[in-house]
Amino acid sequence: MTSDSEIKKNVEHELEWDADIHAAEIGVIVNDSVVTLTGFVRSYSQKLQAERAAKRIGGVRAVANDIAVNLGSTTRADPDIARDAVAVLKAQLPHAWDALKTIVNHGYLRLEGEVEWHFQRTRAEEAVRRIHGVKGVSNLISLRPTVQPLEIKRKIEDALKRNAEIEASHITVEANGGEVTLRGTVQTWGEREAAEQAAWLAPGVVHIENRITMAI
């Protein structure tokens, strides 16, 4: 089992390795394999990059991201952020953008609406979180299920088998309508996330409960 001190050192090195992150401004605390990130970054996307870096480290069971986004003197007005959000959604999701609503409050952006595919929901979030001035994003976009549960289960199992990052034989899939539950064990947090991402690619999935644990 990897010790807390080893995890801390590895997370710090991973943050330093990423040229887009100012590692000196990020603090790392590890307790019982749970990593807490503190400090400041210049954008919301950098905050998420730091979180992803921590999750890549072996032995990490969970990550609490307490990093604050400090825009300094470059704070933008909410209406400007909202206009940019509408423009980028229209560009990234030309067939679904008009079904979405954007609410901005003091730099924190909320997405609402309904789409058919999970990739549309994630693409919308990925697009708006890069907008200058955004401090955080809440993705409340819902999905419309269009596929039968047995078909969802089969497609997820096939996707897991195709993914080289995942030991699919250790993961089971349950589907109830568009509600999916993943169970089993994996070696790293990254493998756990890869399994969930693979499951989200199946059409008809509206919610995933990831009960996969790590064999540490």
Coordinates of C-alpha atoms in Angstrom, one line a residue:
M1 CA 0.0 0.0 0.0
T2 CA 1.3 3.4 -0.9
S3 CA 1.9 5.7 2.1
D4 CA 0.4 9.2 2.4
S5 CA 3.8 10.7 2.2
E6 CA 4.6 8.9 -1.1
I7 CA 1.3 9.9 -2.5
K8 CA 1.9 13.5 -1.5
K9 CA 5.3 13.5 -3.2
N10 CA 4.0 11.9 -6.4
V11 CA 1.1 14.3 -6.7
E12 CA 3.4 17.3 -6.2
H13 CA 5.7 16.0 -8.9
E14 CA 2.8 15.4 -11.2
L15 CA 1.6 19.0 -10.7
E16 CA 5.2 20.3 -11.4
W17 CA 5.3 18.2 -14.6
D18 CA 2.3 20.0 -16.1
A19 CA 3.6 23.2 -17.6
D20 CA 0.1 24.8 -17.6
I21 CA -0.2 24.6 -13.8
H22 CA 1.7 26.9 -11.4
A23 CA 2.5 24.1 -8.9
A24 CA 4.1 26.5 -6.4
E25 CA 0.7 28.0 -5.7
I26 CA -1.0 24.7 -5.0
G27 CA -0.9 22.9 -1.7
V28 CA -1.2 19.1 -1.3
I29 CA -2.5 17.4 1.8
V30 CA -3.0 13.6 2.0
N31 CA -4.8 11.8 4.8
D32 CA -5.7 8.0 4.5
S33 CA -5.0 8.2 0.7
V34 CA -7.5 11.1 0.2
V35 CA -5.9 14.1 -1.5
T36 CA -6.9 17.7 -0.7
L37 CA -5.8 20.4 -3.1
T38 CA -5.6 24.0 -1.9
G39 CA -4.2 27.3 -3.1
F40 CA -5.0 29.4 -6.2
V41 CA -5.0 29.1 -9.9
R42 CA -5.7 31.6 -12.7
S43 CA -8.6 29.8 -14.4
Y44 CA -11.3 27.2 -13.8
S45 CA -9.7 24.9 -16.4
Q46 CA -6.4 25.0 -14.5
K47 CA -8.3 24.0 -11.3
L48 CA -9.7 20.9 -13.2
Q49 CA -6.2 20.1 -14.6
A50 CA -4.8 20.0 -11.1
E51 CA -7.6 17.6 -10.0
R52 CA -7.0 15.3 -13.0
A53 CA -3.2 15.3 -12.2
A54 CA -3.9 14.1 -8.6
K55 CA -6.3 11.4 -9.8
R56 CA -3.6 9.9 -12.1
I57 CA -1.5 9.0 -9.1
G58 CA -1.6 5.4 -7.9
G59 CA -2.9 4.9 -4.4
V60 CA -5.2 7.9 -4.5
R61 CA -8.7 7.0 -3.2
A62 CA -10.4 10.4 -3.6
V63 CA -9.6 14.0 -4.3
A64 CA -11.1 17.1 -2.6
N65 CA -10.5 20.1 -4.8
D66 CA -10.5 23.2 -2.6
I67 CA -8.4 25.3 -5.1
A68 CA -9.8 28.8 -5.5
V69 CA -9.9 30.5 -8.9
N70 CA -8.2 33.9 -8.6
L71 CA -8.8 36.1 -11.6
G72 CA -7.1 39.2 -10.0
S73 CA -7.8 42.4 -11.9
T74 CA -9.2 40.5 -14.9
T75 CA -12.7 39.8 -13.4
R76 CA -15.4 40.0 -16.1
A77 CA -19.0 41.1 -15.9
D78 CA -21.6 38.3 -15.9
P79 CA -23.4 39.5 -19.0
D80 CA -20.1 39.3 -21.0
I81 CA -19.5 35.8 -19.8
A82 CA -23.1 34.8 -20.6
R83 CA -22.8 36.1 -24.2
D84 CA -19.5 34.2 -24.7
A85 CA -21.2 31.1 -23.4
V86 CA -24.1 31.3 -25.8
A87 CA -21.6 31.9 -28.7
V88 CA -19.4 28.9 -27.8
L89 CA -22.4 26.6 -27.3
K90 CA -23.8 27.5 -30.7
A91 CA -20.4 26.8 -32.3
Q92 CA -19.8 23.5 -30.4
L93 CA -23.4 22.1 -30.4
P94 CA -25.1 23.5 -33.6
H95 CA -28.0 21.0 -33.3
A96 CA -28.6 21.3 -29.6
W97 CA -27.5 24.7 -28.3
D98 CA -31.0 26.2 -28.5
A99 CA -32.2 23.6 -26.0
L100 CA -29.7 24.9 -23.4
K101 CA -29.9 27.8 -20.9
T102 CA -26.9 29.6 -19.4
I103 CA -27.1 31.3 -16.0
V104 CA -24.1 33.3 -14.7
N105 CA -23.8 34.6 -11.1
H106 CA -20.6 36.3 -10.0
G107 CA -18.5 34.3 -12.5
Y108 CA -20.2 31.0 -11.6
L109 CA -21.9 29.5 -14.6
R110 CA -24.9 27.1 -14.5
L111 CA -26.0 25.0 -17.6
E112 CA -29.6 23.8 -17.8
G113 CA -31.7 22.1 -20.5
E114 CA -32.1 18.7 -22.1
V115 CA -30.1 16.8 -24.7
E116 CA -30.2 13.3 -26.1
W117 CA -26.5 12.3 -25.8
H118 CA -24.1 12.4 -22.9
F119 CA -21.3 13.7 -25.2
Q120 CA -23.5 16.8 -25.8
R121 CA -23.7 17.4 -22.1
T122 CA -20.0 17.0 -21.5
R123 CA -19.0 19.0 -24.6
A124 CA -21.2 21.9 -23.4
E125 CA -19.4 21.9 -20.1
E126 CA -15.9 21.6 -21.6
A127 CA -16.7 24.5 -23.9
V128 CA -17.9 27.0 -21.3
R129 CA -15.3 26.2 -18.7
R130 CA -12.6 27.7 -20.9
I131 CA -14.4 31.0 -21.1
H132 CA -12.3 33.8 -19.6
G133 CA -13.7 34.9 -16.3
V134 CA -15.5 31.7 -15.4
K135 CA -14.8 30.6 -11.8
G136 CA -16.9 27.4 -11.8
V137 CA -19.4 25.4 -13.8
S138 CA -22.5 23.5 -12.6
N139 CA -23.8 21.1 -15.3
L140 CA -27.5 20.5 -14.7
I141 CA -28.2 19.5 -18.3
S142 CA -30.5 16.4 -18.3
L143 CA -30.6 13.4 -20.8
R144 CA -33.5 11.8 -22.6
P145 CA -33.3 8.0 -22.6
T146 CA -34.0 6.4 -26.0
V147 CA -32.6 2.9 -25.7
Q148 CA -33.8 -0.3 -23.9
P149 CA -31.9 -1.4 -20.7
L150 CA -30.6 -4.7 -22.1
E151 CA -29.1 -2.8 -25.1
I152 CA -27.5 -0.3 -22.8
K153 CA -25.9 -3.1 -20.7
R154 CA -24.6 -4.9 -23.8
K155 CA -23.1 -1.8 -25.3
I156 CA -21.4 -0.8 -22.0
E157 CA -19.9 -4.3 -21.6
D158 CA -18.6 -4.2 -25.1
A159 CA -17.1 -0.7 -24.6
L160 CA -15.3 -1.9 -21.4
K161 CA -13.8 -4.9 -23.2
R162 CA -12.5 -2.6 -26.0
N163 CA -10.8 -0.3 -23.6
A164 CA -7.1 -1.3 -23.1
E165 CA -7.0 0.8 -19.9
I166 CA -9.6 -1.3 -18.2
E167 CA -9.6 -4.9 -16.8
A168 CA -13.2 -5.6 -17.9
S169 CA -13.5 -9.0 -16.3
H170 CA -13.4 -7.4 -12.9
I171 CA -16.3 -5.1 -13.6
T172 CA -20.1 -5.8 -13.7
V173 CA -22.8 -3.7 -15.3
E174 CA -26.4 -3.3 -14.1
A175 CA -28.9 -1.3 -16.1
N176 CA -32.4 -0.2 -15.0
G177 CA -33.9 2.1 -17.6
G178 CA -31.2 4.7 -18.2
E179 CA -29.8 4.2 -14.7
V180 CA -26.5 2.2 -14.7
T181 CA -24.6 0.8 -11.8
L182 CA -20.9 -0.3 -12.1
R183 CA -19.4 -2.7 -9.6
G184 CA -16.0 -4.4 -9.2
T185 CA -12.4 -3.6 -8.4
V186 CA -9.6 -1.8 -10.3
Q187 CA -6.0 -0.9 -9.6
T188 CA -6.1 2.9 -9.9
W189 CA -8.4 5.9 -9.7
G190 CA -7.7 6.5 -13.4
E191 CA -9.0 3.0 -14.3
R192 CA -12.1 3.7 -12.3
E193 CA -12.8 6.9 -14.2
A194 CA -12.0 5.3 -17.5
A195 CA -14.7 2.7 -16.8
E196 CA -17.2 5.4 -16.0
Q197 CA -16.3 7.4 -19.1
A198 CA -16.6 4.3 -21.3
A199 CA -20.1 3.6 -19.8
W200 CA -21.2 7.1 -20.6
L201 CA -20.5 6.6 -24.3
A202 CA -23.4 4.1 -24.5
P203 CA -26.6 5.7 -25.9
G204 CA -29.5 5.9 -23.4
V205 CA -27.5 6.3 -20.2
V206 CA -28.9 9.1 -18.0
H207 CA -27.2 8.3 -14.7
I208 CA -24.2 6.2 -13.6
E209 CA -23.6 5.1 -10.0
N210 CA -20.0 4.1 -9.9
R211 CA -19.5 1.6 -7.1
I212 CA -16.1 0.3 -8.4
T213 CA -13.5 0.2 -5.7
M214 CA -9.8 0.1 -5.8
A215 CA -7.8 -2.9 -4.8
I216 CA -5.0 -1.1 -2.9

